[in-house]
Amino acid sequence: MNEVAITGYGITNFNSEIVPIHEKLFEATKKLFDNTKNITNKEIDAVLISSNDNAKYLAAIISELMGIKPKIAHSVESLCSSGTNAIITGIAYIISGIANNVLIIGGDLHNSPGKVLDWDKSRGKFKHPIFWASIFSKFYKRKFNVKDEDLAMISVKNHRFALDNPFAYSKKSYSVYEVLNSKKITDDIRLLECSKPCTGAAAILLTNRSISKKFCENPIKVKGFGQKTTSASFTKNFETGILQSVIESAQIAYNNAKITSKEIDVCEIHDAFTVCEALILEALHIAEKGKGAKFAKNLFNSEERKVNPRGGLIGAGHALGATGIAQTIEITQQLQKIAGKRQLENANIGLIQNMSAAATSSSVLILEN
Amino acid sequence: MNEVAITGYGITNFNSEIVPIHEKLFEATKKLFDNTKNITNKEIDAVLISSNDNAKYLAAIISELMGIKPKIAHSVESLCSSGTNAIITGIAYIISGIANNVLIIGGDLHNSPGKVLDWDKSRGKFKHPIFWASIFSKFYKRKFNVKDEDLAMISVKNHRFALDNPFAYSKKSYSVYEVLNSKKITDDIRLLECSKPCTGAAAILLTNRSISKKFCENPIKVKGFGQKTTSASFTKNFETGILQSVIESAQIAYNNAKITSKEIDVCEIHDAFTVCEALILEALHIAEKGKGAKFAKNLFNSEERKVNPRGGLIGAGHALGATGIAQTIEITQQLQKIAGKRQLENANIGLIQNMSAAATSSSVLILEN
């Protein structure tokens, strides 16, 4: 069975530009080629685009711009986790022997049509994701006696970490006081507790591990992966604050990688809102039930960058189709020990968790150096 | 290495309804479940949607409607060949061992955003696909001394064959005279020589061949497949009338299946316009160079249904994201010998060819009973 390695990547600034989506996707791809030794466009067997943009035929367009004539070329969409959906498709192509090199490019604009959940009729007029997050927050605070300050600390941490990420949307750190006094959007969520939909793109190269040294001195192995969709709408299969899709996708990935959560040195997780980081850490069995917020706070106080070292979605910004790929690039750099100021000591096994629509679906990847 | 079989399918009428895309996708999926013995929603590991519709998160939505909680769920888009792109992704999941059962559902509405090639700036104002088809027609007629009547016969044949396809858009047969006297849209193409963008959906179930008998008495084996993207825009890599992506995708598929074109008993090919059927038959090496139109005409005169037995895109209609799947269903039924009035004798190996945007990309599947 073929194994898969990450052999190259490129990423753009995350900002609020409005430009053709093609331009951002091209920029990330060009950076990948600039950064990846020996790779030629002839060696790319598949080009996948992850995006919520309504533009069509993007994989063929970016291929043409780059002079690539791939066998496989198409777009993948699954809202905020389009990126990891595309990566796992690429993994399947390599495992199955259909491709040796798969180029995956994700991106969206800050006004992406994927950011409002128009299709979820059960939400009535509450179509913005903040409404489910608000319900989750209220539940979490009540059930586990967590304070607003505890959740706010997750925002403080992620904005602070983002300062060391040159591509991050946020360029400023905030105090707990500032987070708690930022614009109140619902009873339970303030503006600085939300990830910011932004413009950005990220590209990654997956390679059959047996030939990966040709393109990369330190290729990072894909050790495991898992996915789960439990429903589409908020009100189906809904036990408040239990991220069932995250639990199941992580379990599949841990089994697949033959490890437990204890072996994870560093992770990038989908903090769409502060409460998500707490709940996801618990669903991944990295933090104990009800202790996710405290876990994140302790990390911050000890300046340990185990969780969301690039600043998470709250600090780095959320360029929907780019997010899962940007997360994967961060973990790759951590395991390659080239994450600069963000570098965590002894990072050998890392995890990426990416999800959509009130955690109705989730993907988990596990990487190893 | 796991092998893949087709174990179930469902298809809707192709017509001009305007309904939510979800409704058509659901209808095809429900028919698949109604027609497929023993399959339960718990056994579906992956749900892929092929569509050009701008609606998001369709795979999760259709999964929820069907009570499926898949591991993998996302949409695939590559214009008119979205269907075969999704099928080949599903094949990769099964070969790689990630999934045992993959449900693929494709569909579009007749006003799909995929039907105008807005992104191809090299076309200037000539964004409708008919303009490249018109150039191809003029070239083909001049180079090989083919007459308007010869190409018109392809339309006559495909409209005639569609009469025996209960799901076809067209319900009427036409004479050569009627085709030649239908509305002239360009110098070289008349209305009845064009496929009709329409509303429709089709669903197919792919299964690990080792367990396929559980769901189907006569599962059809996927014997080979190939894909190629040569460019995105009309003017790049363009040698008039040479369908390079079709030639290369077919070659990959023939090699993969270890057969030659001589062994193909029946095929469904992407006759977006009459000239396409001729050019594709030649690119597949089923007809000799310059003889594609004559080949199709002879088939019609001898009432042999080797090419586009369900009426092709011209007779059956072109519901973009559904087309590659509808083609695959037809070949499956032919190999299962249950195609009714459309049945070809001795159909044991069949081919599907599906393409996008002036044949800048193409997919080929080869099936065997």
PDB file of C-alpha atoms in Angstrom, chain B residues 30 37 66 69 96-97 141 155 170 173 182 199 207 211 290 307 309 330 366:
ATOM      1  CA  LYS B  30     -34.341   7.386  -3.494  1.00  0.00           C
ATOM      2  CA  LYS B  37     -31.442  -4.972  -2.821  1.00  0.00           C
ATOM      3  CA  MET B  66     -31.514   9.762   3.320  1.00  0.00           C
ATOM      4  CA  LYS B  69     -24.009   9.302   8.135  1.00  0.00           C
ATOM      5  CA  SER B  96      -7.397   2.553  -1.498  1.00  0.00           C
ATOM      6  CA  GLY B  97      -9.569   0.785   1.088  1.00  0.00           C
ATOM      7  CA  LYS B 141     -16.414  19.248 -42.916  1.00  0.00           C
ATOM      8  CA  SER B 155     -28.784  14.097 -34.582  1.00  0.00           C
ATOM      9  CA  SER B 170     -36.513  14.534 -26.359  1.00  0.00           C
ATOM     10  CA  SER B 173     -37.770  11.816 -33.900  1.00  0.00           C
ATOM     11  CA  SER B 182     -34.027  23.735 -37.745  1.00  0.00           C
ATOM     12  CA  THR B 199     -32.858  19.477 -15.444  1.00  0.00           C
ATOM     13  CA  THR B 207     -18.968  -1.150  -4.213  1.00  0.00           C
ATOM     14  CA  ILE B 211     -18.803  -7.800  -1.501  1.00  0.00           C
ATOM     15  CA  GLY B 290     -12.362  11.437 -40.899  1.00  0.00           C
ATOM     16  CA  VAL B 307     -22.918   4.362 -29.934  1.00  0.00           C
ATOM     17  CA  PRO B 309     -27.937   3.856 -27.252  1.00  0.00           C
ATOM     18  CA  GLU B 330     -26.800   3.149 -19.562  1.00  0.00           C
ATOM     19  CA  ILE B 366     -14.411   1.031 -19.206  1.00  0.00           C
TER      20      ILE B 366
END
